PDB file of C-alpha atoms in Angstrom:
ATOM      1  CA  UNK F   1       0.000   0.000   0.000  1.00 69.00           C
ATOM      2  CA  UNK F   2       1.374   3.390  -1.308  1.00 77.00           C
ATOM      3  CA  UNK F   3       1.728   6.129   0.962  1.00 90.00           C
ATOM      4  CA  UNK F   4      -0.137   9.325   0.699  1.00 92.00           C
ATOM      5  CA  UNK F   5       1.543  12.712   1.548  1.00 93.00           C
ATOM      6  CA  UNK F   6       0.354  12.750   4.861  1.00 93.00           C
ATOM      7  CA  UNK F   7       1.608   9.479   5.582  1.00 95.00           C
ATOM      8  CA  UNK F   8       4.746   9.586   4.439  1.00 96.00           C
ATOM      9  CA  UNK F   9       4.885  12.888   6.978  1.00 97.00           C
ATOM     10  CA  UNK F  10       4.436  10.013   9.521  1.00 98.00           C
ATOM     11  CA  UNK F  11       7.497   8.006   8.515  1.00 98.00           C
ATOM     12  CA  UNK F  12       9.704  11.308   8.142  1.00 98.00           C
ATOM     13  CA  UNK F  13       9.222  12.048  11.656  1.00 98.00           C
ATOM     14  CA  UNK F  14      10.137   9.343  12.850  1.00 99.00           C
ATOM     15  CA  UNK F  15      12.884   9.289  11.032  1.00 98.00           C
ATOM     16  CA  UNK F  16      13.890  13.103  12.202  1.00 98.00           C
ATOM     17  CA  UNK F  17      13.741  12.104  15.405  1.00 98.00           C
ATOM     18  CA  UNK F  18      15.966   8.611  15.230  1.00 98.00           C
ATOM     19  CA  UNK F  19      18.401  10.928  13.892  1.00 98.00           C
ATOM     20  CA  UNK F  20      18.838  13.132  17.294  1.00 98.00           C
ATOM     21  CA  UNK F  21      19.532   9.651  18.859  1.00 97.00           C
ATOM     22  CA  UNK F  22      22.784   7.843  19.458  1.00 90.00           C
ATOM     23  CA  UNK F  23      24.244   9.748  22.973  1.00 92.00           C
ATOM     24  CA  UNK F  24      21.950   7.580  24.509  1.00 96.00           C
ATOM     25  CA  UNK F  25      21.916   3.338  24.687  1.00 95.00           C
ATOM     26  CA  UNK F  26      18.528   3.596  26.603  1.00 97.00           C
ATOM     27  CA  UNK F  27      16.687   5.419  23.613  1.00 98.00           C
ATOM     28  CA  UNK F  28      17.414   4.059  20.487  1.00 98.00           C
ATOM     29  CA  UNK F  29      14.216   3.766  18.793  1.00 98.00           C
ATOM     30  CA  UNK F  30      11.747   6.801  17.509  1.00 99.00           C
ATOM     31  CA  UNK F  31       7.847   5.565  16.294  1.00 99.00           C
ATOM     32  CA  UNK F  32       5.413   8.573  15.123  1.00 99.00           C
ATOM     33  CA  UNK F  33       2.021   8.268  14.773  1.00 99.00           C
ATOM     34  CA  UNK F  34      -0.885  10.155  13.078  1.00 98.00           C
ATOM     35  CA  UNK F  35      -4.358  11.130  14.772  1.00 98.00           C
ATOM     36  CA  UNK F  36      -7.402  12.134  12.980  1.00 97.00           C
ATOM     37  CA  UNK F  37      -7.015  15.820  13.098  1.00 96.00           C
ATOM     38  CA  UNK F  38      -3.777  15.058  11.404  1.00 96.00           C
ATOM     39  CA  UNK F  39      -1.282  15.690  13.961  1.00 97.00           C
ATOM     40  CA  UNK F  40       1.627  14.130  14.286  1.00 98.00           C
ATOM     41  CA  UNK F  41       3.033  12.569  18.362  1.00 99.00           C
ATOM     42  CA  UNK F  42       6.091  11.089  18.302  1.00 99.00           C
ATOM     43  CA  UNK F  43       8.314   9.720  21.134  1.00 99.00           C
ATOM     44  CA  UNK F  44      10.815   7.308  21.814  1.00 99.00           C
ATOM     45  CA  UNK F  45      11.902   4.303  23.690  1.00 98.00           C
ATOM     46  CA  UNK F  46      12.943   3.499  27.308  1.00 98.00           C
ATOM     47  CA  UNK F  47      15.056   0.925  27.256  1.00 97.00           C
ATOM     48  CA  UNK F  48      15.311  -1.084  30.754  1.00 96.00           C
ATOM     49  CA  UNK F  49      16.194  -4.901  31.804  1.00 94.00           C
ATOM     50  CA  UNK F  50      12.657  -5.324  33.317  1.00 94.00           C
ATOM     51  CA  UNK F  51      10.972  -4.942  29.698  1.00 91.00           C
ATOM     52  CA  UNK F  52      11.149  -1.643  28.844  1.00 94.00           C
ATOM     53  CA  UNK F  53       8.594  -0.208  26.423  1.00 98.00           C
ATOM     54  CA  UNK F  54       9.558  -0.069  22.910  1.00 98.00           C
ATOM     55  CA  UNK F  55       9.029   3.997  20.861  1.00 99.00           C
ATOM     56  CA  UNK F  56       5.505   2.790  19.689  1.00 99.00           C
ATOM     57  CA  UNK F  57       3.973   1.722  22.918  1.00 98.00           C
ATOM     58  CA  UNK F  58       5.199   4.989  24.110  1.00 99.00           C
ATOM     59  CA  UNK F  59       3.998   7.326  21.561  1.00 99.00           C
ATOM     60  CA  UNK F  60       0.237   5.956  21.927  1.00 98.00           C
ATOM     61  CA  UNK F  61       0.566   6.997  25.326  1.00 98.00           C
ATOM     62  CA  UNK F  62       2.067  10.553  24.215  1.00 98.00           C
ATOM     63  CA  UNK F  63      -0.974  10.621  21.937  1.00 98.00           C
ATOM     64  CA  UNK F  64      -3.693   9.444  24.571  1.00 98.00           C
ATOM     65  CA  UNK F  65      -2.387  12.102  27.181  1.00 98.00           C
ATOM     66  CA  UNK F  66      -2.919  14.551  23.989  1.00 98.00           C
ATOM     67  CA  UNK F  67      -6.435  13.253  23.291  1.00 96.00           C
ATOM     68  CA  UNK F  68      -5.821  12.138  19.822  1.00 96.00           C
ATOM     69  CA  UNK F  69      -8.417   9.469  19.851  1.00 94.00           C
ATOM     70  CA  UNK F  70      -7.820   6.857  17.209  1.00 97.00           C
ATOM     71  CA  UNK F  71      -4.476   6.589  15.762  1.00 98.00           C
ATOM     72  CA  UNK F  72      -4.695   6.385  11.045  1.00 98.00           C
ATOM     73  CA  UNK F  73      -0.439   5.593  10.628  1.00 98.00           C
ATOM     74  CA  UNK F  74       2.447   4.875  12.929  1.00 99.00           C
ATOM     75  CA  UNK F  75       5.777   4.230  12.336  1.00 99.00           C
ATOM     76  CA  UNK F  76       9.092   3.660  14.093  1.00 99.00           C
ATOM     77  CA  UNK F  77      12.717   4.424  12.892  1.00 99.00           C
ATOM     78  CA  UNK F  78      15.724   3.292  14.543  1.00 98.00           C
ATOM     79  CA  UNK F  79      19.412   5.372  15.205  1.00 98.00           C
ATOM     80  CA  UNK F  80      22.586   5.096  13.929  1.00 96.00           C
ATOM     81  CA  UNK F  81      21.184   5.282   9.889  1.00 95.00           C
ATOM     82  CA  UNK F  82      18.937   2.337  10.596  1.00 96.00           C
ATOM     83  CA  UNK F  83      15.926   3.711   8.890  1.00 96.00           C
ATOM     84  CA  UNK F  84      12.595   2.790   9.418  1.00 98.00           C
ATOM     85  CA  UNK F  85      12.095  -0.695  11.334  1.00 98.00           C
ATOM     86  CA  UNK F  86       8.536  -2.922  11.888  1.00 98.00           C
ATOM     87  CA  UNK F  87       6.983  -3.321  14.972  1.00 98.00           C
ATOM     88  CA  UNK F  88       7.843  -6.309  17.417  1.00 97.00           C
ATOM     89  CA  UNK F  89       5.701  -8.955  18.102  1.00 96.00           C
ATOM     90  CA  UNK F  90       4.273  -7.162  21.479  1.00 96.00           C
ATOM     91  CA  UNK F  91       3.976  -3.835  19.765  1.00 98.00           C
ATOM     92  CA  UNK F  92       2.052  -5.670  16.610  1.00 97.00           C
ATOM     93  CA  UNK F  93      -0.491  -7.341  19.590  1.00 96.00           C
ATOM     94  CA  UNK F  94      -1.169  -4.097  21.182  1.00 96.00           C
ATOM     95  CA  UNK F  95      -2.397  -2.398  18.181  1.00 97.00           C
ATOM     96  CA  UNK F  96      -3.959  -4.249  16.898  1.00 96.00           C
ATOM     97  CA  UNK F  97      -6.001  -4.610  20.285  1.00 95.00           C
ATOM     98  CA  UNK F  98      -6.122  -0.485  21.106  1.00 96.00           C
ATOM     99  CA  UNK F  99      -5.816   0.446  17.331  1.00 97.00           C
ATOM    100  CA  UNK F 100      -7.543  -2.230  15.397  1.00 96.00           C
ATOM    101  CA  UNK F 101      -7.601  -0.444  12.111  1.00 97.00           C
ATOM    102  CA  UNK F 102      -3.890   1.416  11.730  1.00 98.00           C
ATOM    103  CA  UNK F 103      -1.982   0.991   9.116  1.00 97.00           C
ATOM    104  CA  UNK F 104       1.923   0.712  10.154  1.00 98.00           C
ATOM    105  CA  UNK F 105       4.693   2.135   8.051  1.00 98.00           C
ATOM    106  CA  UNK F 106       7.302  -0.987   7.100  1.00 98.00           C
ATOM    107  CA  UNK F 107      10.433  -1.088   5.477  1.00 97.00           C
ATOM    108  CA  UNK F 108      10.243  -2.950   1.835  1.00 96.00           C
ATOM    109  CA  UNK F 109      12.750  -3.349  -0.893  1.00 95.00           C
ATOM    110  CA  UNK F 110      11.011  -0.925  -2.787  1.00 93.00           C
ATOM    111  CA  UNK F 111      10.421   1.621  -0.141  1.00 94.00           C
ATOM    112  CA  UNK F 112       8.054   2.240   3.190  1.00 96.00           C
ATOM    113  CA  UNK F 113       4.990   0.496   2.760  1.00 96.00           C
ATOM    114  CA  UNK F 114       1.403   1.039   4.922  1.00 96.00           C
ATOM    115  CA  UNK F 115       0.025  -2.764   5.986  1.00 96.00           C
ATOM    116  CA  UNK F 116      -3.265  -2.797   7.795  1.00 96.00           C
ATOM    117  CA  UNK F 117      -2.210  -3.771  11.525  1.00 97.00           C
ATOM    118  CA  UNK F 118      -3.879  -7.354  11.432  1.00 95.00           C
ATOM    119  CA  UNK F 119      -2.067  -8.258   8.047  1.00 95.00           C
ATOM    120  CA  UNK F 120       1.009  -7.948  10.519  1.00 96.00           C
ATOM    121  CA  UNK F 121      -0.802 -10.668  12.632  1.00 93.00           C
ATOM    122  CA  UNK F 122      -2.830 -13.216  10.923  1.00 90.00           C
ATOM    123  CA  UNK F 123      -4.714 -15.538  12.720  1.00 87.00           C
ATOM    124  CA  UNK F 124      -3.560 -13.662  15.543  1.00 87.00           C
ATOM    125  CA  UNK F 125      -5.413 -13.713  18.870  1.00 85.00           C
ATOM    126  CA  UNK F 126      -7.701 -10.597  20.177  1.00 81.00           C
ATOM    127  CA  UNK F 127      -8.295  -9.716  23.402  1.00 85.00           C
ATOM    128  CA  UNK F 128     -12.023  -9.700  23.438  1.00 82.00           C
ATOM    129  CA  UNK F 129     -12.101  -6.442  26.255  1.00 86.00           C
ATOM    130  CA  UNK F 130      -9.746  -4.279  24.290  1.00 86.00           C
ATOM    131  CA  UNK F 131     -12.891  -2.088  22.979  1.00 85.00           C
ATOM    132  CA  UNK F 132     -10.546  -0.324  20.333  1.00 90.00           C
ATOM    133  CA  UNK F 133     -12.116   2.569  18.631  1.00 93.00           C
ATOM    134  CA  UNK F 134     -12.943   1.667  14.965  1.00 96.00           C
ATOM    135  CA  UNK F 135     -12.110   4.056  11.758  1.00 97.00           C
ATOM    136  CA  UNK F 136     -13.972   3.364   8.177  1.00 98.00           C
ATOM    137  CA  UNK F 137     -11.781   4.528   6.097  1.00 97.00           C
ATOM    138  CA  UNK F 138     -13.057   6.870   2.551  1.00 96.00           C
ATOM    139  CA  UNK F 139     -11.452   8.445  -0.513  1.00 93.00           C
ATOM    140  CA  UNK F 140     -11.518  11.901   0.413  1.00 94.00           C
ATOM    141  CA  UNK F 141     -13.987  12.732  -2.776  1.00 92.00           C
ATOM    142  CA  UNK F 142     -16.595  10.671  -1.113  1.00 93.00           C
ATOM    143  CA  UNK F 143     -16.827  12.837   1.683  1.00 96.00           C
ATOM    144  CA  UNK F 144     -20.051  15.254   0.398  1.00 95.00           C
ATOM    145  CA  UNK F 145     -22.009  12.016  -0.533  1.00 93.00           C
ATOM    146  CA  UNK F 146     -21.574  10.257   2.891  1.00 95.00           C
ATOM    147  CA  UNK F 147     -22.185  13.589   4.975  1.00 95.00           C
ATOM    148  CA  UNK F 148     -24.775  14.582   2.688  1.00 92.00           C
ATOM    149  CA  UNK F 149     -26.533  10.595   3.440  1.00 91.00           C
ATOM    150  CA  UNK F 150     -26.676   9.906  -0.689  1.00 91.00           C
ATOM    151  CA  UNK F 151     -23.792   7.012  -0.349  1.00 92.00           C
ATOM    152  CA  UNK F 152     -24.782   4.401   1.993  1.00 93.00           C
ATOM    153  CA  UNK F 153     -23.181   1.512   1.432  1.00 94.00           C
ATOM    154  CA  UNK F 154     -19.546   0.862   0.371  1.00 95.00           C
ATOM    155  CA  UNK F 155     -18.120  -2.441  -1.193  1.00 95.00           C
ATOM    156  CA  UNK F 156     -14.551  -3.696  -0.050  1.00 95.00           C
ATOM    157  CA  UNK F 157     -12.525  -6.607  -0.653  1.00 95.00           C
ATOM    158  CA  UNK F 158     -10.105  -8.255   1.957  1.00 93.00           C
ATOM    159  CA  UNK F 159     -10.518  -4.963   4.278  1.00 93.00           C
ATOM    160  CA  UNK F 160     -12.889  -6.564   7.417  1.00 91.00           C
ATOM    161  CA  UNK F 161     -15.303  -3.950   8.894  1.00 94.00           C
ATOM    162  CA  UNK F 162     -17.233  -4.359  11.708  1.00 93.00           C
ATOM    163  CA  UNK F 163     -20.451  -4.038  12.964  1.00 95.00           C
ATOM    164  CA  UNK F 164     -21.200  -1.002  15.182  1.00 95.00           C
ATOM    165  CA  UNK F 165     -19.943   2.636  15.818  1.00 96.00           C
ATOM    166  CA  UNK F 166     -17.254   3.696  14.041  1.00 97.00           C
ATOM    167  CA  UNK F 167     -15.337   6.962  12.810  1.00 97.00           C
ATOM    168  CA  UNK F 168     -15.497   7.639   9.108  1.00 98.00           C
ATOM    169  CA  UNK F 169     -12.188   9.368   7.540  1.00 97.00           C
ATOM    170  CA  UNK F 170     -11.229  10.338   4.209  1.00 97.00           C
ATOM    171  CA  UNK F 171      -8.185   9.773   3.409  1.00 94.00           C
ATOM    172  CA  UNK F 172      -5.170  12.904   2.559  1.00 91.00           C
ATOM    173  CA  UNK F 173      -8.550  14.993   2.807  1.00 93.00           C
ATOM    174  CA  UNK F 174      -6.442  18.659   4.185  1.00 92.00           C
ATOM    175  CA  UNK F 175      -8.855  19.551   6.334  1.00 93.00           C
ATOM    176  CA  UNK F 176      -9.204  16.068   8.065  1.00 93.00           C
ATOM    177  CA  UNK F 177     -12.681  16.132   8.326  1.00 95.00           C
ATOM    178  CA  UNK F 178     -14.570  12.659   9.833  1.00 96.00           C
ATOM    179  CA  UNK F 179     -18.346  11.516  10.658  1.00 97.00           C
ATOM    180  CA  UNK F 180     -19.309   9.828  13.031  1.00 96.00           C
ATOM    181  CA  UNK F 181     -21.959   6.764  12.307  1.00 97.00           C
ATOM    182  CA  UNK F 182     -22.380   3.198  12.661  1.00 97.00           C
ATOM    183  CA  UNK F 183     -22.094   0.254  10.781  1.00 97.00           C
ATOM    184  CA  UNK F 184     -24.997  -1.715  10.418  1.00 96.00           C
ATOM    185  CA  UNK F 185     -24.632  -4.277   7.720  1.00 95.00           C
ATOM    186  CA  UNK F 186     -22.447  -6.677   6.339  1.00 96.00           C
ATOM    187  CA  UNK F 187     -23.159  -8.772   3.492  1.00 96.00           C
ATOM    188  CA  UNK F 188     -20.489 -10.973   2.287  1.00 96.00           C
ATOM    189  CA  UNK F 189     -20.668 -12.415  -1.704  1.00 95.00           C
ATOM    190  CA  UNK F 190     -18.660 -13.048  -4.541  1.00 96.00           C
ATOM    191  CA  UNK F 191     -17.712  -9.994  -7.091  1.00 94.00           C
ATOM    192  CA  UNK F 192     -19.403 -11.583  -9.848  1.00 93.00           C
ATOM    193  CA  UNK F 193     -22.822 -11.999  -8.040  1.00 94.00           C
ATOM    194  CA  UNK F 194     -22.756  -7.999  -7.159  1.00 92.00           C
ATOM    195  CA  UNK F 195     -25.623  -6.231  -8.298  1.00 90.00           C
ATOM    196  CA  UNK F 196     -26.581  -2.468  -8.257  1.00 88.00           C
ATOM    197  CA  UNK F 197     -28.817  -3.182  -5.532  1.00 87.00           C
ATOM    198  CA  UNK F 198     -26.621  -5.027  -3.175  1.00 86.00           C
ATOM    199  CA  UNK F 199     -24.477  -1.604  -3.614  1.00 85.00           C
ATOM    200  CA  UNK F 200     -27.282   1.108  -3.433  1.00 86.00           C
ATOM    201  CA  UNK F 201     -25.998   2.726  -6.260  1.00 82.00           C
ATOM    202  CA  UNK F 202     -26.361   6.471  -6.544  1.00 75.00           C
ATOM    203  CA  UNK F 203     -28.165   8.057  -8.793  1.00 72.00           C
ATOM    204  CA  UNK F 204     -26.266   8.247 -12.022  1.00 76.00           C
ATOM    205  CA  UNK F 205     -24.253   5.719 -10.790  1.00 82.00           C
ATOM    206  CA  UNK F 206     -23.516   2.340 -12.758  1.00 88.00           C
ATOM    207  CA  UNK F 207     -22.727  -0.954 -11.875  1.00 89.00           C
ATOM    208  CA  UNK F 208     -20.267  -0.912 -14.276  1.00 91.00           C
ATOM    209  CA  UNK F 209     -18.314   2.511 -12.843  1.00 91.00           C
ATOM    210  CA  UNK F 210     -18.416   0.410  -9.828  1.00 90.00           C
ATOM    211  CA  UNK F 211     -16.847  -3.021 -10.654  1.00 91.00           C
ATOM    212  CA  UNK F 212     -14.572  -0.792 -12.641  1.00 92.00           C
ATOM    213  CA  UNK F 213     -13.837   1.162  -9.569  1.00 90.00           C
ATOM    214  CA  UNK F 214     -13.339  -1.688  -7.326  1.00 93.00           C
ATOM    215  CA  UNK F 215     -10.946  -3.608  -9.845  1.00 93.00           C
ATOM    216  CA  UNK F 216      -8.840  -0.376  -9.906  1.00 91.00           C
ATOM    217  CA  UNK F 217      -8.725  -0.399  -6.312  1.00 89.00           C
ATOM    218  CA  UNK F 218      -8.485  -3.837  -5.702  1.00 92.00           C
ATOM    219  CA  UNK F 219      -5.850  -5.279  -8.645  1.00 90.00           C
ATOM    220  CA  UNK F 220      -6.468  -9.042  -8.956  1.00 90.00           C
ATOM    221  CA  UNK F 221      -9.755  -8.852  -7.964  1.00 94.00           C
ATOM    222  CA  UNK F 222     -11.689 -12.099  -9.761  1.00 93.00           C
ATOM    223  CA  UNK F 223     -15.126 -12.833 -10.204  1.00 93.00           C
ATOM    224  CA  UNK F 224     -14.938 -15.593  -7.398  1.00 95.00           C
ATOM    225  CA  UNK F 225     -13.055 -13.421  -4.820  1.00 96.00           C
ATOM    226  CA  UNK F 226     -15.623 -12.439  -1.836  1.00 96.00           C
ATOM    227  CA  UNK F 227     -16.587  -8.941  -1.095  1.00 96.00           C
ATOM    228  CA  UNK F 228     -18.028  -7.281   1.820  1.00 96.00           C
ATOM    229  CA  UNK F 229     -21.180  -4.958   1.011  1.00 95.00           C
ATOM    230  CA  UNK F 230     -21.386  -2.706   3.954  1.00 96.00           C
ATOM    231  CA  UNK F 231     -24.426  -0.360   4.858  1.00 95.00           C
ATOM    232  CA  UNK F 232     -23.955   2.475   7.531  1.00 96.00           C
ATOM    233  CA  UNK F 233     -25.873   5.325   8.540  1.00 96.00           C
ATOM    234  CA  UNK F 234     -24.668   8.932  10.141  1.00 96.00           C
ATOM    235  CA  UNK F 235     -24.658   9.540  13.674  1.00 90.00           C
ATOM    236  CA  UNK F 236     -27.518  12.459  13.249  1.00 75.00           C
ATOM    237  CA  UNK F 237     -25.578  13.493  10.560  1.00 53.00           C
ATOM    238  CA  UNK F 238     -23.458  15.127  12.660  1.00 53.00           C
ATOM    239  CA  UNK F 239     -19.258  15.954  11.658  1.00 52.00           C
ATOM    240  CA  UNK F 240     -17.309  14.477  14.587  1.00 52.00           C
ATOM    241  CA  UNK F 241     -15.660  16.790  17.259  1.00 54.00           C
ATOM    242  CA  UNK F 242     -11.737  17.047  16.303  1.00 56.00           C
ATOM    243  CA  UNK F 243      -9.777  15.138  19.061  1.00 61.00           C
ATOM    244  CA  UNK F 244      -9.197  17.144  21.879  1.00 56.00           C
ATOM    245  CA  UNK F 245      -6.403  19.983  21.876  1.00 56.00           C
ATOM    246  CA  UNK F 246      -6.522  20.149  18.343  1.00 52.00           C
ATOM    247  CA  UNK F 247      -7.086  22.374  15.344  1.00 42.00           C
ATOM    248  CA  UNK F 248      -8.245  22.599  11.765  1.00 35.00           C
ATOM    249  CA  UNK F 249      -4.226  22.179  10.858  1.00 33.00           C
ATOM    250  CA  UNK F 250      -1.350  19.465  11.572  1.00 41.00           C
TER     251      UNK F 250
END
């Protein structure tokens, strides 16, 4: 997964701040991590021989005392020139339990990369009381259709959503605007049993521009690969409060 401009912001943080490290043996590590409202936390590690927490478990705190709510993109970045480095195995479980829908910066032969937190941990296990808050996440030109109640429903492939309250964001939108609703349907098919009214097409709409849209955004998508059709509905269709302490700017 490509970044966008905003997320790459993420990984050049961290980055920044790895490179101030070195002096140190007990901080060695620098994660960043993205809220909502589009700022930016970062933090580092404290390194210590009764476990220590590691730059990313300390930057979610950082961005809990600041309010930020729901974390979109963290990433970590080591000293010494290391560059940017994945999560741990501990790091990857607490995310995924407190953050269930972040996408994580990792270091690929062909550059940083976003994965989804649980593609990190498959088959993982989930600590049924962690209560994470959940994000739904939009192309930013979606955004008048969803607040304005004319979209409805949106159609993914291999990106689980789940039932019940959620945030909605749209993605590198530059004024980081959300809605708040709830998920209220899930109906899982194959691609080539899709119709327009599984997908509540609106009007205008075809269910051609669709399957055309989803193949785009989902490359390799075959007529026997499942989708999820997804219905939601605005909470009062209301915009969400920005996280607290923040503004209409990074």
């Amino acid at each position: 997964m490509n970044l966008f401009e905003s997320e790459q912001r993420v990984v050049d943080a961290a980055e920044r701040l790895a490179a101030t490290l070195g002096d140190d043996p007990n901080h060695s590590v620098a994660a960043a991590a993205m809220d909502t409202a589009g700022r930016i936390h970062t933090a580092v590690n404290v390194f210590h021989f009764t476990g220590g927490p590691c730059a990313e478990l300390v930057v979610l705190g950082v961005a809990a005392a600041a309010g930020a709510g729901p974390l979109l993109t963290i990433a970590a970045a080591g000293d010494g020139g290391r560059g940017l480095i994945p999560p741990c195995g501990r790091c990857r479980q607490v995310l995924l339990d407190l953050h269930p829908d972040v996408l994580v910066a990792v270091p690929t032969p062909a550059g940083p990369q976003l994965r989804p937190i649980r593609k990190l941990l498959p088959d993982t296990y989930v600590f049924p009381d962690a209560d994470g808050s959940r994000i739904v996440r939009f192309h930013k030109r979606h955004y008048e259709t969803v607040a304005s109640g004319r979209k409805t429903v949106t159609v993914r492939h291999d990106d689980p959503i789940a039932l019940g309250p959620a945030l909605f964001v749209f993605e590198d939108d530059d004024e980081h605007r959300t809605l708040r609703g709830t998920v209220t349907t899930v109906e899982r098919r194959t691609f080539d049993t899709l119709t327009a009214e599984h997908a509540r097409l609106e009007a205008g709409a075809t269910l051609a521009e669709l399957r055309s849209g989803l193949l785009q955004h989902y490359p390799g998508l075959s007529g026997d690969d499942e989708v999820e059709v997804v219905g939601f509905v605005l909470e009062d269709g209301r915009e969400a409060a920005p996280p607290a302490g923040s503004s209409a700017t990074p």
